[in-house]
Amino acid sequence: MSLTGLAEIVLEDKTLASAVEDARGGSVPALDLTAPGALRPFLVKGLVDAGRTVLAVAATAREAEDLVTYLGDLMDPAEVAYYPAWETLPHERLSPRSDTVGRRLAVLRRLRHPGQDRSNGPLKVVVAPVRSILQPQVKGLADLAPVELVPGAEADLDDVVRRLAAAAYSRVDLVEKRGEFAVRGGIVDVFPPTEEHPLRVEFWGDEVDEIRSFAVADQRSLEPAARLWAPPCRELLLTDEVRERARRLGEEHPELAELAEKLSEGHAVEGMESLAPVLVDEMEMLVDLMPTDSHVLVLDPERVRSRAHDLVATSEEFLHASWAAAASGGQAPIDLGAASYRSLGDVRALSLSQGKPWWSLSPFGLDTGADTGADGQPLRDELGEVVRADVDVAVGAVESRTVGIRPVSAYHGDVERAIGDLRAWLANGSRVVLVNEGHGPTQRMVEVLKEHDVPARLAETLSTPEEVAEGVVVVTTACLDHGFVDEELCLAVLTGEDLSGQRVSTKDMRRMPVRRKRQIDPLELQPGDYVVHDQHGVGRYVEMKQREVQGATREYLVLEYGAAKRGAAPDRLYVPADQLDQVTRYVGGEQPSLDRLGGSDWAKRKRRARKAVREIASELIKL
């Protein structure tokens, strides 16, 4: 799935092309582009093509993760990384999760010391929520070397164990969670925070004989792995210097004696990261660690500024409240301000002072130049004056440009209106691309277009501009936020969400439990096939059907269930296409009886199944 050819066409827009050329020369340090949000990944791709390393800043973690997904269809996914934020506040007595820390340190390592492997090589794009770029972090994290092993290499087992312990991995008898390791004879099990499965390293003397992943549930080995790459699990490591500082801290401040004593003895303590400013020499920002050719791109700056303002205020309130309760006389015993969130204006000034341009991409009609709060209203100071964007203070005027591309209107299932627009675009010679997530919906869309006599072609990829042909709707499988229309380039791009008004994201499916990953593809069903609905039980597939509800046309899966009364017609259930995760194919051996809607048949089936599972579990325990 590639949209690189489409990206080349989009970046021919005169405003975007001019901006990319300015980025190549570095002549415009501050620029605000006004354009549809769907152009975010395309602009990032243009900046990368201009030879820049991009730090893309989103308002939330979800938006940042979505952008990583969209970029995966425009460039090599291995060159794009997501830099997560802590789940905790800087001064909170809670430690960030080990998998979060591992992913952060892996990104920092690749920025400063890229490896030769594709999975740890140089990065072209780092996508981060604003929370990540506001938080100072311990200086030198990018220089922390991971524990790295490959089959055939020489390594002393005792040295590997020592390095894992120094990297804040917990030694256990049985590895079950990220950040743990276990040793049994010549075998070391490690669960790196960045891996989906733990890894089992087998030694033959001082040689790494084999590395395999294994399942946590039954500890059985899975497929071979090319290497072990285990970054540290904490951002504050208990080195000799840190332990000595903790000992002195406990002596100077008796109210911290218990916490400091554990740290001085080398025991990791929950929330110890909150003391980082007094246990290490310096803190640094993510911007400091970006390469010199970096280009910062803030996405939807109004929402980013609002989020940054709220984060800074919340963090300061938490700091004062927590230390006022812990310190005598209501005064903080030590100064932890070095770990507090910085303002967005400070981060921007730091970036520009290092020669790293700071650009923003604003959606249409939202750029007011003023900060807004969580309620969307402009923030005001003590005198009631509207707070202007603090990021404009340090540098002066910011150049503004508007991209001549407009977002498409949502059709909300109005197929006839969508077909009419597609025909109009084709008639005036425009190139039309329709993007869907998932191969099944893509094939279904091609069938729908052909049923309405609209020429359509299914394309596996759009790697070159020539594959976006004129006179036909090119339908492909990829991830894109929304559609847009560029009249100057004679280009129209639509997504499945634009047409239906409903999003069924394959990315979300990957986060779902396994049972939801097994949701059915309606194109693979035949009338009469048995299916199971989570709430209503066993039914029979009838057909796919379109219905208009409250002015919106949607597709439904029609399922047939048992009749409510003897001799009556079977009941039917209409399942919206965006709720197919609730339906799975029936996999029982015998032909099932249909459940009744609203009856107790399905509940009885589930009770019997639970009882059988408990009996099996009891027998297993006895064995």
PDB file of N, CA, C and O in Angstrom, residues 10-78:
ATOM      1  N   VAL A  10       0.170  15.938  -5.270  1.00  0.00           N
ATOM      2  CA  VAL A  10      -0.304  16.925  -4.298  1.00  0.00           C
ATOM      3  C   VAL A  10       0.752  17.994  -4.062  1.00  0.00           C
ATOM      4  O   VAL A  10       0.441  19.196  -3.970  1.00  0.00           O
ATOM      5  N   LEU A  11       2.019  17.595  -3.989  1.00  0.00           N
ATOM      6  CA  LEU A  11       3.090  18.542  -3.701  1.00  0.00           C
ATOM      7  C   LEU A  11       3.430  19.423  -4.895  1.00  0.00           C
ATOM      8  O   LEU A  11       4.290  20.307  -4.790  1.00  0.00           O
ATOM      9  N   GLU A  12       2.751  19.211  -6.043  1.00  0.00           N
ATOM     10  CA  GLU A  12       2.902  20.120  -7.168  1.00  0.00           C
ATOM     11  C   GLU A  12       2.072  21.388  -6.991  1.00  0.00           C
ATOM     12  O   GLU A  12       2.240  22.353  -7.750  1.00  0.00           O
ATOM     13  N   ASP A  13       1.176  21.398  -5.984  1.00  0.00           N
ATOM     14  CA  ASP A  13       0.431  22.618  -5.689  1.00  0.00           C
ATOM     15  C   ASP A  13       1.424  23.752  -5.485  1.00  0.00           C
ATOM     16  O   ASP A  13       2.428  23.602  -4.768  1.00  0.00           O
ATOM     17  N   LYS A  14       1.138  24.914  -6.095  1.00  0.00           N
ATOM     18  CA  LYS A  14       2.135  25.987  -6.120  1.00  0.00           C
ATOM     19  C   LYS A  14       2.489  26.486  -4.719  1.00  0.00           C
ATOM     20  O   LYS A  14       3.660  26.788  -4.434  1.00  0.00           O
ATOM     21  N   THR A  15       1.502  26.547  -3.792  1.00  0.00           N
ATOM     22  CA  THR A  15       1.805  27.020  -2.443  1.00  0.00           C
ATOM     23  C   THR A  15       2.641  25.999  -1.680  1.00  0.00           C
ATOM     24  O   THR A  15       3.611  26.346  -0.995  1.00  0.00           O
ATOM     25  N   LEU A  16       2.262  24.724  -1.792  1.00  0.00           N
ATOM     26  CA  LEU A  16       3.032  23.681  -1.121  1.00  0.00           C
ATOM     27  C   LEU A  16       4.430  23.566  -1.714  1.00  0.00           C
ATOM     28  O   LEU A  16       5.422  23.418  -0.983  1.00  0.00           O
ATOM     29  N   ALA A  17       4.523  23.641  -3.049  1.00  0.00           N
ATOM     30  CA  ALA A  17       5.831  23.537  -3.702  1.00  0.00           C
ATOM     31  C   ALA A  17       6.738  24.691  -3.274  1.00  0.00           C
ATOM     32  O   ALA A  17       7.937  24.499  -3.037  1.00  0.00           O
ATOM     33  N   SER A  18       6.168  25.888  -3.145  1.00  0.00           N
ATOM     34  CA  SER A  18       6.953  27.037  -2.705  1.00  0.00           C
ATOM     35  C   SER A  18       7.434  26.847  -1.271  1.00  0.00           C
ATOM     36  O   SER A  18       8.590  27.157  -0.938  1.00  0.00           O
ATOM     37  N   ALA A  19       6.546  26.330  -0.405  1.00  0.00           N
ATOM     38  CA  ALA A  19       6.929  26.105   0.989  1.00  0.00           C
ATOM     39  C   ALA A  19       8.033  25.056   1.097  1.00  0.00           C
ATOM     40  O   ALA A  19       8.989  25.213   1.876  1.00  0.00           O
ATOM     41  N   VAL A  20       7.923  23.996   0.313  1.00  0.00           N
ATOM     42  CA  VAL A  20       8.949  22.952   0.345  1.00  0.00           C
ATOM     43  C   VAL A  20      10.284  23.509  -0.120  1.00  0.00           C
ATOM     44  O   VAL A  20      11.349  23.189   0.442  1.00  0.00           O
ATOM     45  N   GLU A  21      10.251  24.358  -1.138  1.00  0.00           N
ATOM     46  CA  GLU A  21      11.499  24.955  -1.630  1.00  0.00           C
ATOM     47  C   GLU A  21      12.111  25.878  -0.577  1.00  0.00           C
ATOM     48  O   GLU A  21      13.334  25.923  -0.407  1.00  0.00           O
ATOM     49  N   ASP A  22      11.261  26.616   0.149  1.00  0.00           N
ATOM     50  CA  ASP A  22      11.766  27.467   1.228  1.00  0.00           C
ATOM     51  C   ASP A  22      12.390  26.624   2.342  1.00  0.00           C
ATOM     52  O   ASP A  22      13.377  27.022   2.959  1.00  0.00           O
ATOM     53  N   ALA A  23      11.773  25.461   2.613  1.00  0.00           N
ATOM     54  CA  ALA A  23      12.332  24.567   3.634  1.00  0.00           C
ATOM     55  C   ALA A  23      13.689  24.037   3.195  1.00  0.00           C
ATOM     56  O   ALA A  23      14.608  23.884   4.021  1.00  0.00           O
ATOM     57  N   ARG A  24      13.829  23.792   1.900  1.00  0.00           N
ATOM     58  CA  ARG A  24      15.105  23.280   1.396  1.00  0.00           C
ATOM     59  C   ARG A  24      16.222  24.307   1.605  1.00  0.00           C
ATOM     60  O   ARG A  24      17.339  23.971   1.976  1.00  0.00           O
ATOM     61  N   GLY A  25      15.886  25.574   1.420  1.00  0.00           N
ATOM     62  CA  GLY A  25      16.897  26.606   1.574  1.00  0.00           C
ATOM     63  C   GLY A  25      16.994  27.152   2.982  1.00  0.00           C
ATOM     64  O   GLY A  25      17.950  27.868   3.307  1.00  0.00           O
ATOM     65  N   GLY A  26      15.990  26.849   3.839  1.00  0.00           N
ATOM     66  CA  GLY A  26      16.021  27.332   5.214  1.00  0.00           C
ATOM     67  C   GLY A  26      15.857  28.828   5.336  1.00  0.00           C
ATOM     68  O   GLY A  26      16.309  29.433   6.319  1.00  0.00           O
ATOM     69  N   SER A  27      15.186  29.444   4.355  1.00  0.00           N
ATOM     70  CA  SER A  27      15.082  30.903   4.346  1.00  0.00           C
ATOM     71  C   SER A  27      13.908  31.439   5.140  1.00  0.00           C
ATOM     72  O   SER A  27      13.829  32.642   5.395  1.00  0.00           O
ATOM     73  N   VAL A  28      12.949  30.579   5.519  1.00  0.00           N
ATOM     74  CA  VAL A  28      11.760  31.029   6.250  1.00  0.00           C
ATOM     75  C   VAL A  28      11.718  30.305   7.587  1.00  0.00           C
ATOM     76  O   VAL A  28      11.299  29.147   7.671  1.00  0.00           O
ATOM     77  N   PRO A  29      12.144  30.958   8.683  1.00  0.00           N
ATOM     78  CA  PRO A  29      12.177  30.264   9.977  1.00  0.00           C
ATOM     79  C   PRO A  29      10.812  30.069  10.599  1.00  0.00           C
ATOM     80  O   PRO A  29      10.622  29.132  11.375  1.00  0.00           O
ATOM     81  N   ALA A  30       9.842  30.956  10.305  1.00  0.00           N
ATOM     82  CA  ALA A  30       8.524  30.869  10.930  1.00  0.00           C
ATOM     83  C   ALA A  30       7.455  31.047   9.860  1.00  0.00           C
ATOM     84  O   ALA A  30       7.399  32.083   9.196  1.00  0.00           O
ATOM     85  N   LEU A  31       6.608  30.035   9.692  1.00  0.00           N
ATOM     86  CA  LEU A  31       5.583  30.071   8.648  1.00  0.00           C
ATOM     87  C   LEU A  31       4.331  29.368   9.136  1.00  0.00           C
ATOM     88  O   LEU A  31       4.410  28.295   9.738  1.00  0.00           O
ATOM     89  N   ASP A  32       3.174  29.988   8.899  1.00  0.00           N
ATOM     90  CA  ASP A  32       1.897  29.357   9.224  1.00  0.00           C
ATOM     91  C   ASP A  32       1.152  29.090   7.928  1.00  0.00           C
ATOM     92  O   ASP A  32       0.763  30.018   7.214  1.00  0.00           O
ATOM     93  N   LEU A  33       0.977  27.826   7.599  1.00  0.00           N
ATOM     94  CA  LEU A  33       0.231  27.413   6.417  1.00  0.00           C
ATOM     95  C   LEU A  33      -1.203  27.097   6.820  1.00  0.00           C
ATOM     96  O   LEU A  33      -1.432  26.399   7.812  1.00  0.00           O
ATOM     97  N   THR A  34      -2.154  27.609   6.062  1.00  0.00           N
ATOM     98  CA  THR A  34      -3.555  27.286   6.291  1.00  0.00           C
ATOM     99  C   THR A  34      -3.989  26.299   5.215  1.00  0.00           C
ATOM    100  O   THR A  34      -3.924  26.609   4.016  1.00  0.00           O
ATOM    101  N   ALA A  35      -4.417  25.116   5.624  1.00  0.00           N
ATOM    102  CA  ALA A  35      -4.749  24.045   4.684  1.00  0.00           C
ATOM    103  C   ALA A  35      -5.578  22.997   5.402  1.00  0.00           C
ATOM    104  O   ALA A  35      -5.583  22.933   6.641  1.00  0.00           O
ATOM    105  N   PRO A  36      -6.296  22.159   4.661  1.00  0.00           N
ATOM    106  CA  PRO A  36      -7.054  21.070   5.296  1.00  0.00           C
ATOM    107  C   PRO A  36      -6.139  20.148   6.092  1.00  0.00           C
ATOM    108  O   PRO A  36      -4.976  19.932   5.724  1.00  0.00           O
ATOM    109  N   GLY A  37      -6.659  19.601   7.173  1.00  0.00           N
ATOM    110  CA  GLY A  37      -5.873  18.700   8.005  1.00  0.00           C
ATOM    111  C   GLY A  37      -5.394  17.466   7.267  1.00  0.00           C
ATOM    112  O   GLY A  37      -4.383  16.868   7.645  1.00  0.00           O
ATOM    113  N   ALA A  38      -6.092  17.083   6.198  1.00  0.00           N
ATOM    114  CA  ALA A  38      -5.701  15.885   5.445  1.00  0.00           C
ATOM    115  C   ALA A  38      -4.351  16.054   4.764  1.00  0.00           C
ATOM    116  O   ALA A  38      -3.737  15.063   4.347  1.00  0.00           O
ATOM    117  N   LEU A  39      -3.873  17.300   4.633  1.00  0.00           N
ATOM    118  CA  LEU A  39      -2.593  17.527   3.962  1.00  0.00           C
ATOM    119  C   LEU A  39      -1.404  17.361   4.899  1.00  0.00           C
ATOM    120  O   LEU A  39      -0.254  17.508   4.472  1.00  0.00           O
ATOM    121  N   ARG A  40      -1.639  17.090   6.172  1.00  0.00           N
ATOM    122  CA  ARG A  40      -0.533  16.962   7.123  1.00  0.00           C
ATOM    123  C   ARG A  40       0.525  15.970   6.669  1.00  0.00           C
ATOM    124  O   ARG A  40       1.709  16.317   6.605  1.00  0.00           O
ATOM    125  N   PRO A  41       0.168  14.728   6.367  1.00  0.00           N
ATOM    126  CA  PRO A  41       1.220  13.778   5.970  1.00  0.00           C
ATOM    127  C   PRO A  41       1.907  14.172   4.670  1.00  0.00           C
ATOM    128  O   PRO A  41       3.107  13.906   4.494  1.00  0.00           O
ATOM    129  N   PHE A  42       1.194  14.830   3.769  1.00  0.00           N
ATOM    130  CA  PHE A  42       1.806  15.224   2.502  1.00  0.00           C
ATOM    131  C   PHE A  42       2.846  16.324   2.719  1.00  0.00           C
ATOM    132  O   PHE A  42       3.913  16.309   2.098  1.00  0.00           O
ATOM    133  N   LEU A  43       2.545  17.287   3.596  1.00  0.00           N
ATOM    134  CA  LEU A  43       3.520  18.342   3.888  1.00  0.00           C
ATOM    135  C   LEU A  43       4.745  17.765   4.582  1.00  0.00           C
ATOM    136  O   LEU A  43       5.882  18.156   4.278  1.00  0.00           O
ATOM    137  N   VAL A  44       4.541  16.838   5.510  1.00  0.00           N
ATOM    138  CA  VAL A  44       5.684  16.186   6.168  1.00  0.00           C
ATOM    139  C   VAL A  44       6.545  15.480   5.127  1.00  0.00           C
ATOM    140  O   VAL A  44       7.782  15.589   5.139  1.00  0.00           O
ATOM    141  N   LYS A  45       5.897  14.786   4.205  1.00  0.00           N
ATOM    142  CA  LYS A  45       6.643  14.103   3.135  1.00  0.00           C
ATOM    143  C   LYS A  45       7.433  15.109   2.307  1.00  0.00           C
ATOM    144  O   LYS A  45       8.595  14.862   1.938  1.00  0.00           O
ATOM    145  N   GLY A  46       6.841  16.275   2.017  1.00  0.00           N
ATOM    146  CA  GLY A  46       7.552  17.294   1.251  1.00  0.00           C
ATOM    147  C   GLY A  46       8.771  17.821   1.977  1.00  0.00           C
ATOM    148  O   GLY A  46       9.828  18.030   1.369  1.00  0.00           O
ATOM    149  N   LEU A  47       8.642  18.028   3.295  1.00  0.00           N
ATOM    150  CA  LEU A  47       9.789  18.502   4.079  1.00  0.00           C
ATOM    151  C   LEU A  47      10.909  17.466   4.107  1.00  0.00           C
ATOM    152  O   LEU A  47      12.095  17.819   4.056  1.00  0.00           O
ATOM    153  N   VAL A  48      10.542  16.189   4.182  1.00  0.00           N
ATOM    154  CA  VAL A  48      11.558  15.124   4.144  1.00  0.00           C
ATOM    155  C   VAL A  48      12.243  15.116   2.781  1.00  0.00           C
ATOM    156  O   VAL A  48      13.470  14.983   2.686  1.00  0.00           O
ATOM    157  N   ASP A  49      11.451  15.266   1.705  1.00  0.00           N
ATOM    158  CA  ASP A  49      12.047  15.309   0.365  1.00  0.00           C
ATOM    159  C   ASP A  49      12.980  16.503   0.200  1.00  0.00           C
ATOM    160  O   ASP A  49      13.893  16.482  -0.634  1.00  0.00           O
ATOM    161  N   ALA A  50      12.738  17.560   1.006  1.00  0.00           N
ATOM    162  CA  ALA A  50      13.607  18.740   0.957  1.00  0.00           C
ATOM    163  C   ALA A  50      14.881  18.554   1.769  1.00  0.00           C
ATOM    164  O   ALA A  50      15.660  19.502   1.934  1.00  0.00           O
ATOM    165  N   GLY A  51      15.098  17.361   2.284  1.00  0.00           N
ATOM    166  CA  GLY A  51      16.320  17.070   3.024  1.00  0.00           C
ATOM    167  C   GLY A  51      16.250  17.398   4.499  1.00  0.00           C
ATOM    168  O   GLY A  51      17.298  17.503   5.162  1.00  0.00           O
ATOM    169  N   ARG A  52      15.043  17.537   5.033  1.00  0.00           N
ATOM    170  CA  ARG A  52      14.873  17.895   6.438  1.00  0.00           C
ATOM    171  C   ARG A  52      14.478  16.683   7.278  1.00  0.00           C
ATOM    172  O   ARG A  52      13.752  15.789   6.820  1.00  0.00           O
ATOM    173  N   THR A  53      14.949  16.673   8.526  1.00  0.00           N
ATOM    174  CA  THR A  53      14.419  15.746   9.525  1.00  0.00           C
ATOM    175  C   THR A  53      13.277  16.480  10.228  1.00  0.00           C
ATOM    176  O   THR A  53      13.462  17.597  10.703  1.00  0.00           O
ATOM    177  N   VAL A  54      12.106  15.878  10.277  1.00  0.00           N
ATOM    178  CA  VAL A  54      10.903  16.578  10.724  1.00  0.00           C
ATOM    179  C   VAL A  54      10.510  16.133  12.129  1.00  0.00           C
ATOM    180  O   VAL A  54      10.458  14.933  12.419  1.00  0.00           O
ATOM    181  N   LEU A  55      10.255  17.115  12.988  1.00  0.00           N
ATOM    182  CA  LEU A  55       9.619  16.870  14.281  1.00  0.00           C
ATOM    183  C   LEU A  55       8.193  17.381  14.174  1.00  0.00           C
ATOM    184  O   LEU A  55       7.961  18.592  14.175  1.00  0.00           O
ATOM    185  N   ALA A  56       7.240  16.488  14.016  1.00  0.00           N
ATOM    186  CA  ALA A  56       5.829  16.851  13.869  1.00  0.00           C
ATOM    187  C   ALA A  56       5.169  16.812  15.245  1.00  0.00           C
ATOM    188  O   ALA A  56       5.233  15.795  15.938  1.00  0.00           O
ATOM    189  N   VAL A  57       4.530  17.903  15.623  1.00  0.00           N
ATOM    190  CA  VAL A  57       3.950  18.050  16.962  1.00  0.00           C
ATOM    191  C   VAL A  57       2.431  18.080  16.842  1.00  0.00           C
ATOM    192  O   VAL A  57       1.871  18.941  16.149  1.00  0.00           O
ATOM    193  N   ALA A  58       1.754  17.151  17.512  1.00  0.00           N
ATOM    194  CA  ALA A  58       0.296  17.077  17.511  1.00  0.00           C
ATOM    195  C   ALA A  58      -0.239  17.440  18.895  1.00  0.00           C
ATOM    196  O   ALA A  58       0.497  17.424  19.892  1.00  0.00           O
ATOM    197  N   ALA A  59      -1.516  17.735  18.958  1.00  0.00           N
ATOM    198  CA  ALA A  59      -2.115  18.133  20.235  1.00  0.00           C
ATOM    199  C   ALA A  59      -2.249  16.949  21.183  1.00  0.00           C
ATOM    200  O   ALA A  59      -2.089  17.093  22.394  1.00  0.00           O
ATOM    201  N   THR A  60      -2.549  15.769  20.670  1.00  0.00           N
ATOM    202  CA  THR A  60      -2.796  14.600  21.505  1.00  0.00           C
ATOM    203  C   THR A  60      -2.012  13.400  21.002  1.00  0.00           C
ATOM    204  O   THR A  60      -1.537  13.382  19.864  1.00  0.00           O
ATOM    205  N   ALA A  61      -1.922  12.388  21.851  1.00  0.00           N
ATOM    206  CA  ALA A  61      -1.237  11.148  21.473  1.00  0.00           C
ATOM    207  C   ALA A  61      -1.972  10.449  20.342  1.00  0.00           C
ATOM    208  O   ALA A  61      -1.353   9.872  19.444  1.00  0.00           O
ATOM    209  N   ARG A  62      -3.313  10.475  20.369  1.00  0.00           N
ATOM    210  CA  ARG A  62      -4.083   9.797  19.319  1.00  0.00           C
ATOM    211  C   ARG A  62      -3.804  10.430  17.958  1.00  0.00           C
ATOM    212  O   ARG A  62      -3.610   9.727  16.961  1.00  0.00           O
ATOM    213  N   GLU A  63      -3.755  11.756  17.890  1.00  0.00           N
ATOM    214  CA  GLU A  63      -3.486  12.418  16.624  1.00  0.00           C
ATOM    215  C   GLU A  63      -2.072  12.100  16.141  1.00  0.00           C
ATOM    216  O   GLU A  63      -1.842  11.926  14.939  1.00  0.00           O
ATOM    217  N   ALA A  64      -1.135  12.022  17.068  1.00  0.00           N
ATOM    218  CA  ALA A  64       0.237  11.692  16.698  1.00  0.00           C
ATOM    219  C   ALA A  64       0.328  10.272  16.137  1.00  0.00           C
ATOM    220  O   ALA A  64       0.979  10.022  15.121  1.00  0.00           O
ATOM    221  N   GLU A  65      -0.337   9.339  16.781  1.00  0.00           N
ATOM    222  CA  GLU A  65      -0.324   7.953  16.308  1.00  0.00           C
ATOM    223  C   GLU A  65      -0.999   7.833  14.944  1.00  0.00           C
ATOM    224  O   GLU A  65      -0.537   7.072  14.076  1.00  0.00           O
ATOM    225  N   ASP A  66      -2.090   8.575  14.745  1.00  0.00           N
ATOM    226  CA  ASP A  66      -2.767   8.548  13.447  1.00  0.00           C
ATOM    227  C   ASP A  66      -1.837   9.058  12.339  1.00  0.00           C
ATOM    228  O   ASP A  66      -1.789   8.489  11.245  1.00  0.00           O
ATOM    229  N   LEU A  67      -1.097  10.136  12.628  1.00  0.00           N
ATOM    230  CA  LEU A  67      -0.191  10.671  11.614  1.00  0.00           C
ATOM    231  C   LEU A  67       0.890   9.652  11.258  1.00  0.00           C
ATOM    232  O   LEU A  67       1.264   9.526  10.082  1.00  0.00           O
ATOM    233  N   VAL A  68       1.386   8.925  12.247  1.00  0.00           N
ATOM    234  CA  VAL A  68       2.373   7.874  11.957  1.00  0.00           C
ATOM    235  C   VAL A  68       1.787   6.850  10.996  1.00  0.00           C
ATOM    236  O   VAL A  68       2.441   6.400  10.046  1.00  0.00           O
ATOM    237  N   THR A  69       0.519   6.501  11.207  1.00  0.00           N
ATOM    238  CA  THR A  69      -0.150   5.540  10.324  1.00  0.00           C
ATOM    239  C   THR A  69      -0.265   6.086   8.913  1.00  0.00           C
ATOM    240  O   THR A  69       0.025   5.387   7.936  1.00  0.00           O
ATOM    241  N   TYR A  70      -0.696   7.337   8.773  1.00  0.00           N
ATOM    242  CA  TYR A  70      -0.856   7.932   7.442  1.00  0.00           C
ATOM    243  C   TYR A  70       0.488   8.037   6.721  1.00  0.00           C
ATOM    244  O   TYR A  70       0.580   7.797   5.515  1.00  0.00           O
ATOM    245  N   LEU A  71       1.546   8.392   7.454  1.00  0.00           N
ATOM    246  CA  LEU A  71       2.865   8.524   6.837  1.00  0.00           C
ATOM    247  C   LEU A  71       3.397   7.183   6.340  1.00  0.00           C
ATOM    248  O   LEU A  71       4.219   7.142   5.428  1.00  0.00           O
ATOM    249  N   GLY A  72       2.919   6.095   6.936  1.00  0.00           N
ATOM    250  CA  GLY A  72       3.374   4.779   6.519  1.00  0.00           C
ATOM    251  C   GLY A  72       3.042   4.442   5.091  1.00  0.00           C
ATOM    252  O   GLY A  72       3.669   3.555   4.493  1.00  0.00           O
ATOM    253  N   ASP A  73       2.059   5.138   4.489  1.00  0.00           N
ATOM    254  CA  ASP A  73       1.698   4.915   3.091  1.00  0.00           C
ATOM    255  C   ASP A  73       2.371   5.912   2.155  1.00  0.00           C
ATOM    256  O   ASP A  73       2.202   5.821   0.939  1.00  0.00           O
ATOM    257  N   LEU A  74       3.101   6.882   2.708  1.00  0.00           N
ATOM    258  CA  LEU A  74       3.747   7.896   1.881  1.00  0.00           C
ATOM    259  C   LEU A  74       5.264   7.758   1.850  1.00  0.00           C
ATOM    260  O   LEU A  74       5.921   8.324   0.980  1.00  0.00           O
ATOM    261  N   MET A  75       5.833   7.027   2.806  1.00  0.00           N
ATOM    262  CA  MET A  75       7.279   6.849   2.873  1.00  0.00           C
ATOM    263  C   MET A  75       7.578   5.552   3.608  1.00  0.00           C
ATOM    264  O   MET A  75       6.663   4.856   4.053  1.00  0.00           O
ATOM    265  N   ASP A  76       8.848   5.236   3.734  1.00  0.00           N
ATOM    266  CA  ASP A  76       9.247   4.003   4.419  1.00  0.00           C
ATOM    267  C   ASP A  76       8.837   4.093   5.890  1.00  0.00           C
ATOM    268  O   ASP A  76       9.318   4.975   6.615  1.00  0.00           O
ATOM    269  N   PRO A  77       7.956   3.213   6.383  1.00  0.00           N
ATOM    270  CA  PRO A  77       7.520   3.276   7.789  1.00  0.00           C
ATOM    271  C   PRO A  77       8.669   3.171   8.775  1.00  0.00           C
ATOM    272  O   PRO A  77       8.569   3.691   9.899  1.00  0.00           O
ATOM    273  N   ALA A  78       9.778   2.524   8.382  1.00  0.00           N
ATOM    274  CA  ALA A  78      10.911   2.375   9.292  1.00  0.00           C
ATOM    275  C   ALA A  78      11.600   3.708   9.553  1.00  0.00           C
ATOM    276  O   ALA A  78      12.354   3.837  10.523  1.00  0.00           O
TER     277      ALA A  78
END
